[in-house]
CSV table of C-alpha atoms and ligand atoms in Angstrom, one decimal:
chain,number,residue,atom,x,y,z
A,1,UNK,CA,10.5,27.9,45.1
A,2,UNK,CA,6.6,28.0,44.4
A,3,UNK,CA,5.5,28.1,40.8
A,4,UNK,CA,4.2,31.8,41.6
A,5,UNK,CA,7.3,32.9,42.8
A,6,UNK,CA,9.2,32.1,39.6
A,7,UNK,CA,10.4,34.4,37.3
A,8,UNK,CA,12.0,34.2,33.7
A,9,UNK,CA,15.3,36.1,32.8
A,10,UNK,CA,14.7,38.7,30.3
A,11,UNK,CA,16.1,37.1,27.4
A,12,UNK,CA,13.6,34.2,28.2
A,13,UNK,CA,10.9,36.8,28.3
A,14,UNK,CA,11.9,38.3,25.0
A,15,UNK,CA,12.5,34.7,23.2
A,16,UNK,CA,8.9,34.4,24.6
A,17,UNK,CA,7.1,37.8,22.8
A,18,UNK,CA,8.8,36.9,19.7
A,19,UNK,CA,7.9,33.3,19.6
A,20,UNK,CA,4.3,35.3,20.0
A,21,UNK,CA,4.5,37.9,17.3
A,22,UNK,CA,5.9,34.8,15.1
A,23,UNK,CA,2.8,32.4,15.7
A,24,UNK,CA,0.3,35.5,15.1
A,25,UNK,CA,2.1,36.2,11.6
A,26,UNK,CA,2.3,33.0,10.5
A,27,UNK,CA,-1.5,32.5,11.3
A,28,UNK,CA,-2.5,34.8,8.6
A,29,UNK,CA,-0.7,33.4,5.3
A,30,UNK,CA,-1.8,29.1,6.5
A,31,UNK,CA,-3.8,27.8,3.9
A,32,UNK,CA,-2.0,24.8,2.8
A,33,UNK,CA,-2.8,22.7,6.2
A,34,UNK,CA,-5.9,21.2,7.8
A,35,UNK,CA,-5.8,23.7,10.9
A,36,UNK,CA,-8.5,26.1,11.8
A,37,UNK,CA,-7.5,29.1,13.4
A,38,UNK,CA,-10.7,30.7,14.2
A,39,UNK,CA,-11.4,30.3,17.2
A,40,UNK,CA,-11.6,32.1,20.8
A,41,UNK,CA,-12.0,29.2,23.6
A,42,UNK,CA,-10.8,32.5,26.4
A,43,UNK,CA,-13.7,31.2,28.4
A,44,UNK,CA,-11.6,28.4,29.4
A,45,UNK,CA,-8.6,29.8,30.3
A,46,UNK,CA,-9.0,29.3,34.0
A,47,UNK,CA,-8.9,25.4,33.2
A,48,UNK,CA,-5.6,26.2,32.0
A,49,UNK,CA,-4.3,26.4,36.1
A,50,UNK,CA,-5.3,22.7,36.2
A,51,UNK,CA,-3.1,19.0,35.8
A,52,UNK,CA,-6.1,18.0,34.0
A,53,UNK,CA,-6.0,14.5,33.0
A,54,UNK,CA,-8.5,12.2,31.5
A,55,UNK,CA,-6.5,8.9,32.2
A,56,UNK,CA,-8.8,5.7,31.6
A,57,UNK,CA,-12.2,4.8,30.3
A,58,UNK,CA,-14.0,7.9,29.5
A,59,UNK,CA,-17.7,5.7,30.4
A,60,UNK,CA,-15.8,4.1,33.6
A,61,UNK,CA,-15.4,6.7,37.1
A,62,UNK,CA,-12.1,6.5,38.1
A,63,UNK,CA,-10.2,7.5,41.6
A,64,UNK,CA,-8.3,10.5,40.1
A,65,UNK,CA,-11.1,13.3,39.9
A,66,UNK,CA,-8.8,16.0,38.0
A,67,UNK,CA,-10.7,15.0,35.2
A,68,UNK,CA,-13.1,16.1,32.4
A,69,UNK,CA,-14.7,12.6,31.7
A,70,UNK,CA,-18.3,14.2,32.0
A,71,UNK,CA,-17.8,16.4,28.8
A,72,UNK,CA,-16.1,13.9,27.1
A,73,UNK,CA,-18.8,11.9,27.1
A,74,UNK,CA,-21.0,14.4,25.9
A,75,UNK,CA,-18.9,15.4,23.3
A,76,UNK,CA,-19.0,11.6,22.2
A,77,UNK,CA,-22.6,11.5,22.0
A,78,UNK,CA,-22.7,14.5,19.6
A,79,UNK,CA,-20.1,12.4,17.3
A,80,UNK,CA,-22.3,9.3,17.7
A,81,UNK,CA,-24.8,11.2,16.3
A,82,UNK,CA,-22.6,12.9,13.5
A,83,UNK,CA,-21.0,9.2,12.6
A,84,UNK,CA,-24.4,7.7,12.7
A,85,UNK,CA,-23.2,5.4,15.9
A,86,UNK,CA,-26.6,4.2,17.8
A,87,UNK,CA,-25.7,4.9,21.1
A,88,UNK,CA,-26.3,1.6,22.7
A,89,UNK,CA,-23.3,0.1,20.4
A,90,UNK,CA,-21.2,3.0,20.4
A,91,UNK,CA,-18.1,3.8,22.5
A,92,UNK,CA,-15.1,6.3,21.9
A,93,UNK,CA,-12.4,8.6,23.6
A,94,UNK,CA,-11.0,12.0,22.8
A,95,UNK,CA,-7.5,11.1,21.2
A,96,UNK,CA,-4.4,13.3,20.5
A,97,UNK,CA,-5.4,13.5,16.9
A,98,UNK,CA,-6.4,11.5,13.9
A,99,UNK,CA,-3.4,9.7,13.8
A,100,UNK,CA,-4.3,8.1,17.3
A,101,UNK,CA,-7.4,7.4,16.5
A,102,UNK,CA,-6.7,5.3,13.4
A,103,UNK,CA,-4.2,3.3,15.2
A,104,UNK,CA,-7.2,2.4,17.8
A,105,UNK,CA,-9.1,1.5,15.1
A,106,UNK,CA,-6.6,-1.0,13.5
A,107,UNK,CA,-5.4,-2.1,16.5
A,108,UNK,CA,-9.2,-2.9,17.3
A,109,UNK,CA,-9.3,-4.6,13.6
A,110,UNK,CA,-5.9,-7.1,14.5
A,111,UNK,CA,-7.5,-7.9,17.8
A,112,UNK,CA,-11.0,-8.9,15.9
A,113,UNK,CA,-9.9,-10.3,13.1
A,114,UNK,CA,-5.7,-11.5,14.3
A,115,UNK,CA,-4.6,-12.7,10.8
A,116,UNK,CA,-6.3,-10.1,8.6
A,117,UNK,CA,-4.7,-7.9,6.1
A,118,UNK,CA,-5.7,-4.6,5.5
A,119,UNK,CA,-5.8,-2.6,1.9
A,120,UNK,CA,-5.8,1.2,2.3
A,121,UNK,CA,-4.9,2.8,-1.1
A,122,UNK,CA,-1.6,4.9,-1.8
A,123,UNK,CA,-3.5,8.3,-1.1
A,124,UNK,CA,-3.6,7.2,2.4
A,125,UNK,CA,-1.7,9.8,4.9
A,126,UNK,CA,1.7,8.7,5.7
A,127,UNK,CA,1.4,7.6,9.2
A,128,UNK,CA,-0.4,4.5,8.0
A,129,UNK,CA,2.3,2.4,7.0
A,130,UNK,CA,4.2,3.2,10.2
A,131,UNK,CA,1.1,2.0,12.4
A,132,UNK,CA,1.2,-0.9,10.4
A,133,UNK,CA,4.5,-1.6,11.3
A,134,UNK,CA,4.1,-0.9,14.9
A,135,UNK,CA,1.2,-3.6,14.7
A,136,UNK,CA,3.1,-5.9,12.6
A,137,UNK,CA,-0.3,-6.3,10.3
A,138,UNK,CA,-0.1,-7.7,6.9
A,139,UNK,CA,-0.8,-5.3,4.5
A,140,UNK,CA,-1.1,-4.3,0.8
A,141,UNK,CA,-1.2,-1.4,-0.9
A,142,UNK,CA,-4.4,-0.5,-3.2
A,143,UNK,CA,-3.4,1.4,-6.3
A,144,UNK,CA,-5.3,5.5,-6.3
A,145,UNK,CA,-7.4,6.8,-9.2
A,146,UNK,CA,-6.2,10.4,-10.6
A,147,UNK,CA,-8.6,11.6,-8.4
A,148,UNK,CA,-7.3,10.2,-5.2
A,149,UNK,CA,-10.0,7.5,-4.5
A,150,UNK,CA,-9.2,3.9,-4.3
A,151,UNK,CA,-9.3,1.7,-7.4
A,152,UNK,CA,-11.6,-0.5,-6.7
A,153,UNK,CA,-10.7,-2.9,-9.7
A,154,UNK,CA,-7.4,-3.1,-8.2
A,155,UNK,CA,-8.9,-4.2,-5.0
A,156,UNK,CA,-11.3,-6.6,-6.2
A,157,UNK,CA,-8.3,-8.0,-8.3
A,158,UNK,CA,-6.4,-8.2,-5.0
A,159,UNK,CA,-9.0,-9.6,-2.6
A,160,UNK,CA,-9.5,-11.9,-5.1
A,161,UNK,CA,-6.1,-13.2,-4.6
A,162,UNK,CA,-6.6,-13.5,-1.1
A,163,UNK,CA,-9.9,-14.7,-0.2
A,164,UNK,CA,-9.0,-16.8,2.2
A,165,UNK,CA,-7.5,-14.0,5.1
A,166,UNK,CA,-10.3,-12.0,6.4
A,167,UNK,CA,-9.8,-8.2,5.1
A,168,UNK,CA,-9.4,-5.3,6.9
A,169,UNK,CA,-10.3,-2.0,5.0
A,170,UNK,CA,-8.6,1.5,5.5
A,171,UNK,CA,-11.0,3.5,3.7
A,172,UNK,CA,-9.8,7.5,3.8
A,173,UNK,CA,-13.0,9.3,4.0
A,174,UNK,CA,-10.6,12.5,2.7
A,175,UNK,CA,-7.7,11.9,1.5
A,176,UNK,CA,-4.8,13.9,3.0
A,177,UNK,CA,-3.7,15.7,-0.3
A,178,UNK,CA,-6.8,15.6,-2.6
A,179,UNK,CA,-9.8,15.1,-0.3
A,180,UNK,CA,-11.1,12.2,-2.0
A,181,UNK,CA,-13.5,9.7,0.0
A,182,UNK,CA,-13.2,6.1,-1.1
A,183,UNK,CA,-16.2,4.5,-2.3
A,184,UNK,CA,-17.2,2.3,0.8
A,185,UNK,CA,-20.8,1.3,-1.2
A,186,UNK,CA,-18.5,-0.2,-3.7
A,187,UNK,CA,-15.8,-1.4,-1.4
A,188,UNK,CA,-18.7,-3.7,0.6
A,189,UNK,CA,-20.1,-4.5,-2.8
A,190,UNK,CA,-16.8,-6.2,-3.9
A,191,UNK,CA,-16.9,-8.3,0.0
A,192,UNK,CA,-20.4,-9.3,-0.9
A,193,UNK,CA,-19.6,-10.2,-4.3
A,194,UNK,CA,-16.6,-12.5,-2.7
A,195,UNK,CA,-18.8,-13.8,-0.2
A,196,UNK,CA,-16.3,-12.6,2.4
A,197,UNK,CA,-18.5,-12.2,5.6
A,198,UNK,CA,-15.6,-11.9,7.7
A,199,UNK,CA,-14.4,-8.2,7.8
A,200,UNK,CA,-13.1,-4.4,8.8
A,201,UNK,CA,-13.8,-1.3,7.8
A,202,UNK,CA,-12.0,1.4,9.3
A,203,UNK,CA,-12.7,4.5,8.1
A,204,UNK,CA,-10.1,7.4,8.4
A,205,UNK,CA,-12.8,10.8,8.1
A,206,UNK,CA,-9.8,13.3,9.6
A,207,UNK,CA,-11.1,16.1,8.1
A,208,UNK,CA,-14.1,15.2,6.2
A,209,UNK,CA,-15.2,13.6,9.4
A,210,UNK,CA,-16.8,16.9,10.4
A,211,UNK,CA,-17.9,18.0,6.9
A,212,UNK,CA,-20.0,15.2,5.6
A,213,UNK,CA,-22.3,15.1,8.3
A,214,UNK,CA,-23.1,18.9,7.8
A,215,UNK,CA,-23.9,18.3,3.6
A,216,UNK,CA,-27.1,17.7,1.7
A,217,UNK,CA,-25.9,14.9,-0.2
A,218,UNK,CA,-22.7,13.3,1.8
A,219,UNK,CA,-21.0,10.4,0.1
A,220,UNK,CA,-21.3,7.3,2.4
A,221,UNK,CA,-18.6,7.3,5.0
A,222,UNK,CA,-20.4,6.6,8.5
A,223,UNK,CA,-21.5,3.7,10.9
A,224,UNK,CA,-24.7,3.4,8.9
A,225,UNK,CA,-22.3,2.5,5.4
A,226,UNK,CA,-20.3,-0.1,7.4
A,227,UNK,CA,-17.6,1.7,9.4
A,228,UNK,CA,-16.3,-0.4,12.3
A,229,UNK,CA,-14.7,2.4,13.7
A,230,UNK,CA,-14.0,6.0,12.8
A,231,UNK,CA,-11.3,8.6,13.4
A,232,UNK,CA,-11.7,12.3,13.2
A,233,UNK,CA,-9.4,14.8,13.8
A,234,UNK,CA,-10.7,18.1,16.4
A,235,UNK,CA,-7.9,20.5,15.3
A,236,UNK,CA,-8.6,20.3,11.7
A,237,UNK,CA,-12.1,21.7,10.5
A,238,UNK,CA,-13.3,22.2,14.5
A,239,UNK,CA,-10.1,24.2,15.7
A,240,UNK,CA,-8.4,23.5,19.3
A,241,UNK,CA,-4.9,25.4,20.6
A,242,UNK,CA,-3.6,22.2,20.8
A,243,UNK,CA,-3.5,19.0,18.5
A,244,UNK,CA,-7.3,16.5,19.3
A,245,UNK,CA,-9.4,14.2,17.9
A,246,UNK,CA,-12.4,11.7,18.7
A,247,UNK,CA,-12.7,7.7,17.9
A,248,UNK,CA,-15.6,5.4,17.3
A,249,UNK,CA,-15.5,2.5,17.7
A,250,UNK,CA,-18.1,-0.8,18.4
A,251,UNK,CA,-18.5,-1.4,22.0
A,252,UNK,CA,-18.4,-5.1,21.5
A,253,UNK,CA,-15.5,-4.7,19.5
A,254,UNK,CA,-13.9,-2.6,22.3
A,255,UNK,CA,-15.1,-4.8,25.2
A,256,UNK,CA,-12.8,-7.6,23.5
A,257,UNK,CA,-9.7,-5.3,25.0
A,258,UNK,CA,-10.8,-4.0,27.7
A,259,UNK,CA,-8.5,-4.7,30.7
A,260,UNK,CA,-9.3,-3.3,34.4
A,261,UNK,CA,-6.4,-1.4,36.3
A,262,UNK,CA,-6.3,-1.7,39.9
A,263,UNK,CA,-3.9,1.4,39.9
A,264,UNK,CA,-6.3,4.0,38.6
A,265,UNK,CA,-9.2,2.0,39.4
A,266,UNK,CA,-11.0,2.2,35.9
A,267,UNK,CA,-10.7,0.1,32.8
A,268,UNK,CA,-7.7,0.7,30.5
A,269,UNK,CA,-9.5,0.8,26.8
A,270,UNK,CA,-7.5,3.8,25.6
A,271,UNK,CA,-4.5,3.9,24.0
A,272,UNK,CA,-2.4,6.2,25.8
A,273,UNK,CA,-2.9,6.1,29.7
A,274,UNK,CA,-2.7,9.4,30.9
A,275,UNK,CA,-4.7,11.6,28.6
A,276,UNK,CA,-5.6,15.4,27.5
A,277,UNK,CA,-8.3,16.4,29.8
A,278,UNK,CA,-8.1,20.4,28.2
A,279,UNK,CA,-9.7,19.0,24.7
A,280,UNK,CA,-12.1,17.5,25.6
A,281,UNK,CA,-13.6,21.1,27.4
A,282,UNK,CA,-12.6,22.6,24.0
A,283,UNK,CA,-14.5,20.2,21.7
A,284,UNK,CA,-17.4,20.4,24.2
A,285,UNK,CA,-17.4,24.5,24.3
A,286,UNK,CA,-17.2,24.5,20.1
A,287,UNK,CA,-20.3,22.5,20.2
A,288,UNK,CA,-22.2,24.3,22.5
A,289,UNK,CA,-20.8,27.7,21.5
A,290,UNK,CA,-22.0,27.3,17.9
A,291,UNK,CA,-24.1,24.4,18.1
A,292,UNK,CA,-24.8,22.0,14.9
A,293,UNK,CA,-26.3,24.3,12.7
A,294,UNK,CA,-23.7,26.7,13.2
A,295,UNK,CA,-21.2,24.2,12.3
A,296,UNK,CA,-23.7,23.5,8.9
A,297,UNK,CA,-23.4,27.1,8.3
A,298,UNK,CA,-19.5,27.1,8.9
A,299,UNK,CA,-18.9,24.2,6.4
A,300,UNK,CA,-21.0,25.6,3.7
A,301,UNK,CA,-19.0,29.3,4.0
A,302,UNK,CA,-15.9,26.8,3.7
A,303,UNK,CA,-17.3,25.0,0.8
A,304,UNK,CA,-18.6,28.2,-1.2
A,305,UNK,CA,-14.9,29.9,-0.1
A,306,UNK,CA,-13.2,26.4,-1.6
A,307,UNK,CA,-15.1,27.0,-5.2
A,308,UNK,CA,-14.1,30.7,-5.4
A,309,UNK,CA,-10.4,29.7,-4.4
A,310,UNK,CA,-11.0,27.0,-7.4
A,311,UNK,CA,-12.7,29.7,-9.5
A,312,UNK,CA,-9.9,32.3,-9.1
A,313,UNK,CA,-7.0,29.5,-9.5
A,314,UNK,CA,-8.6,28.7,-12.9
A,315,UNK,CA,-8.9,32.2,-14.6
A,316,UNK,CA,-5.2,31.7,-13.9
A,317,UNK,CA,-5.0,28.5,-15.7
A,318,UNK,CA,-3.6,27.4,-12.6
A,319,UNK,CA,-6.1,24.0,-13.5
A,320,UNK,CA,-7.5,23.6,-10.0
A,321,UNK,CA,-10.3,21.2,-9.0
A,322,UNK,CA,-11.2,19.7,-5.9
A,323,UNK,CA,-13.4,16.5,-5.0
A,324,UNK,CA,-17.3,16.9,-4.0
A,325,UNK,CA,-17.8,18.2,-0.3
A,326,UNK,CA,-14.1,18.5,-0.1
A,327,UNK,CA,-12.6,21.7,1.0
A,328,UNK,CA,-9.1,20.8,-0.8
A,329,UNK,CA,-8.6,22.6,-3.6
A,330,UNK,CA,-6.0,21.1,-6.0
A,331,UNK,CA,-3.6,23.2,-8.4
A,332,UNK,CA,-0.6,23.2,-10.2
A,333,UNK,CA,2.6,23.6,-8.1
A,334,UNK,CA,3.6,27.6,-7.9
A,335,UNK,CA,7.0,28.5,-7.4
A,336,UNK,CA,9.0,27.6,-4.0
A,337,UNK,CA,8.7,31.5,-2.4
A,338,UNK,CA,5.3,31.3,-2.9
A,339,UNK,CA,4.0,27.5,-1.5
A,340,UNK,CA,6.6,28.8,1.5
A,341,UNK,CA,5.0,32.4,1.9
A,342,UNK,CA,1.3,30.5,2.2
A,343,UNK,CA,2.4,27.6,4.1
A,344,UNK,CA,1.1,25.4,1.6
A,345,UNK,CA,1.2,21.4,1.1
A,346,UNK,CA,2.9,20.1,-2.3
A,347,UNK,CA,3.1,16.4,-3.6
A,348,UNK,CA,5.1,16.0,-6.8
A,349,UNK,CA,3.5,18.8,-9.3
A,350,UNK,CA,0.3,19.7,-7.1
A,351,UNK,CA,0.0,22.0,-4.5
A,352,UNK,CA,-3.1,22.4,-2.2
A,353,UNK,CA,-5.0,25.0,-0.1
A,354,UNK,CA,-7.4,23.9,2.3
A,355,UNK,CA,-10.4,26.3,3.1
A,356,UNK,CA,-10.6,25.9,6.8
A,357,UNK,CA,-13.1,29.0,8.7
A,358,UNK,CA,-9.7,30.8,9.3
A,359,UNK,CA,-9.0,31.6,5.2
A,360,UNK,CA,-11.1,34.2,3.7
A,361,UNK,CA,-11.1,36.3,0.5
A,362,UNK,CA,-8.7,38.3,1.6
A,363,UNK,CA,-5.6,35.4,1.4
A,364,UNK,CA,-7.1,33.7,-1.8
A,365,UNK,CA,-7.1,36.9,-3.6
A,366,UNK,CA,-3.3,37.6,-1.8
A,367,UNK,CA,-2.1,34.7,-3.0
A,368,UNK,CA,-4.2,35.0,-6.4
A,369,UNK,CA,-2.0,38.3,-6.7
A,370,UNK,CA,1.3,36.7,-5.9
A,371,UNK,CA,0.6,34.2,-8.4
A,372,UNK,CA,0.1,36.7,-11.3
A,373,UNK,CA,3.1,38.1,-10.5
A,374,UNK,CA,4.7,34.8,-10.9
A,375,UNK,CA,3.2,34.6,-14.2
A,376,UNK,CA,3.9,37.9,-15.6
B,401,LIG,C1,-6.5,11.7,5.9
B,401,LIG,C2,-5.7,11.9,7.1
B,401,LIG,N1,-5.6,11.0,8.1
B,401,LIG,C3,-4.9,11.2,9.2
B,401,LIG,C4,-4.3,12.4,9.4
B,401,LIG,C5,-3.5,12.6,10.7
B,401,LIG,O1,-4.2,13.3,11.6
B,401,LIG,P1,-3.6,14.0,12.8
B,401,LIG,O2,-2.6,15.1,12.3
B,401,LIG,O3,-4.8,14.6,13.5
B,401,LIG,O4,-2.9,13.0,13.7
B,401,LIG,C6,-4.3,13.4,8.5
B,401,LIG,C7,-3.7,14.7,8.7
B,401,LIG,O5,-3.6,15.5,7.9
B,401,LIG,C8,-5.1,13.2,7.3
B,401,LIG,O6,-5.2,14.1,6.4
C-alpha cells in the first residue's frame, strides 16, 4: 500500500486531534522552559514531503543530494558572525540541540588535549556529567557562587593543584537554572597567572548564545574571549517545531578528526551520521524572515518583559532577581499546582520563568494573580 493510500482508524484520528488541542493549551501557560513558541515557519511546509537529510560535512558535497547543506552553511556564517568566529578558522554543523553540540566540543577538547581535565562548575546543566562519562574525561567539579557563576577562587585553588594536566574549561555562558555567564576574562586570567599555555575553553551559550550578541554591553562569552568552541541551542530563544542547535568550533581543531567515508562520499566530522536536514531551512528562514536587527529588537522586548516579570514577582515579595542580559528570572518556589499549571522549572527552593518571545503580559500577570491567591 502507497503512503497516499493509507488511512488511520478513527480512534487513531481522534487520539490525533486531542494530542492537538493538548499541545495548543499547553503552549499558552510555558514559561518555566527555554522554548520559544512564536513562530510560523508554514512557508516550509512543503519541505515537510521530503527524507531530508544532511548526513556528512556540511562544507564537503556529498553523493546523497536530499540535502539542505547550502543553507546550512549560510546559517553558519551568520553564527560565525554572532560568535565572533573569523570565517577562515571557523567550521560548524547544525546539531540536534545544545546538548550535541557541547559533546562535539568536548569530544574536540579530549582529542586536542587527550589527558586534560575539564572544570565546569555545579550550575552546569545535567547532561555534562553524563558526556563526561561517555568520554571517559577526567573531571572536577568547580564549586557555584549564590549567583550561579563559577567560583573562580575555587578554580584557581584547584588548577593550582593540578598544574601539570592541561585544562579543559566548560564555561556556561547561561546557566540552565539562573542564567549566569561564568567569567571567562577571569577564568584566562587565572591560566595566564599559572602559566598554563596548554588549554580549552568550551563555552556552553544554549540560550544566552543568541542573546549576548544582540546586547549593548554583552559579558565576554565568544571566539574573540577565548572560546574554542561554542554550542548554542536553535529551539530555545530562536524557536524550531522540532528540537536544533548550531556548533563552532576551530577548523584546525576539527581537521584533527576528520575522517573521509567512502560510503557517502564526504568527510564524517559530525557527530551523528545521518542528520536533520528540516532545521537547518528553519534556522535559515528565522534569519532571513526577521533578519539581525529583528532578532535585537526581539531580545530587548524579552529582556524589558524579564524586568517586569521580576518587577511584579517583587511587589509580591516573591524576592525575584535575575543575572545581567539574562532572561531567567529567579523566585521563590510557589506551591506545586501552580509551578505545574505554568510549566515552570524548580531546583530546591527556586523556581524560574524564562521570558522567551512567546510569554507576554498577559501570562506574567496570570500567574502574578495565581500567586496572590496563594498568598491570601
Ligand atoms: C546551559 C544549558 N546547556 C545545555 C542545555 C541542553 O540543551 P538542549 O536541550 O538543546 O540539548 C541546556 C538546556 O536547557 C542548558 O540550559
Amino acid at each position: 500500500m502507497s503512503a497516499s493510500a493509507s488511512r488511520l482508524s478513527p480512534d487513531d484520528d481522534r487520539k490525533l486531534d486531542a494530542l492537538l488541542q493538548q499541545v495548543r493549551k499547553a503552549r499558552e501557560t510555558e514559561m518555566g522552559y527555554p522554548t520559544n513558541a512564536d513562530f510560523d515557519y508554514s512557508r516550509l511546509m512543503p519541505f515537510l514531503e521530503f527524507p531530508l537529510n544532511n548526513c556528512g560535512d556540511p562544507f564537503v558535497p556529498t553523493r546523497f543530494r536530499l540535502n539542505t547543506h547550502d543553507f546550512e552553511r549560510e546559517v553558519l556564517k551568520i553564527f560565525a558572525q554572532l560568535t565572533a568566529f573569523p570565517l577562515h578558522e571557523s567550521w560548524g554543523y547544525v546539531t540536534n540541540g545544545g546538548t550535541e553540540g557541547n559533546m562535539y566540543g568536548l569530544f574536540l577538547a579530549r582529542e586536542m588535549l587527550p589527558t586534560g581535565i575539564v572544570y565546569f562548575s555545579e550550575d552546569t546543566h545535567y547532561s555534562v556529567p553524563k558526556i563526561l562519562r561517555c568520554l571517559n574525561m577526567r573531571h572536577i567539579m568547580i564549586r557555584s557562587q549564590p549567583d550561579g557563576r563559577m567560583d573562580l577562587e575555587d578554580l584557581r585553588e584547584t588548577l593550582r593543584l593540578h598544574r601539570d594536566v592541561p585544562p579543559i574549561l566548560f564555561a556556561n555562558i547561561g546557566t540552565t537554572v539562573k542564567g549566569a555567564v561564568d567569567d571567562l576574562h577571569g577564568i584566562r586570567k587565572i591560566l595566564r597567572d599559572f602559566a598554563i599555555h596548554q588549554h580549552y575553553i568550551h563555552a556552553d551559550a544554549a540560550l544566552s548564545g543568541m542573546i549576548l550578541p544582540f546586547v549593548d554591553h554583552p559579558q565576554p562569552w565568544n571566539r574573540e574571549a577565548g572560546a574554542d568552541s561554542i554550542s548554542i541551542s536553535g529551539h530555545k530563544l530562536i524557536g524550531s517545531p522540532m528540537p536544533c542547535g548550531v556548533v563552532m568550533a576551530r577548523k584546525a581543531f576539527v581537521d584533527r578528526i576528520a575522517r573521509s567515508v567512502e560510503y557517502v562520499g564526504t568527510l564524517d566530522t559530525t557527530l551523528s551520521g545521518s542528520r536533520n536536514g528540516y532545521t537547518p531551512l528553519v534556522l535559515w528562514y528565522a534569519f532571513k524572515s526577521l533578519g539581525l536587527e529583528g532578532f535585537r529588537n526581539r531580545i530587548e522586548s524579552c529582556l524589558d518583559m524579564a524586568q517586569y516579570a521580576t518587577d511584579r514577582l517583587n511587589e509580591l515579595g516573591r524576592h525575584a532577581w535575575r543575572n545581567e542580559n539574562s532572561i531567567t528570572v529567579v523566585f521563590d518556589k510557589p506551591a506545586e499546582a501552580i509551578v505545574r499549571k505554568w510549566q515552570l522549572a524548580t531546583e530546591r527552593d527556586i523556581a524560574h520563568l524564562i521570558t522567551v518571545p512567546h510569554v507576554h503580559k498577559e501570562q506574567i500577570n496570570g500567574l502574578i494573580q495565581d500567586l496572590r491567591r496563594e498568598a491570601s
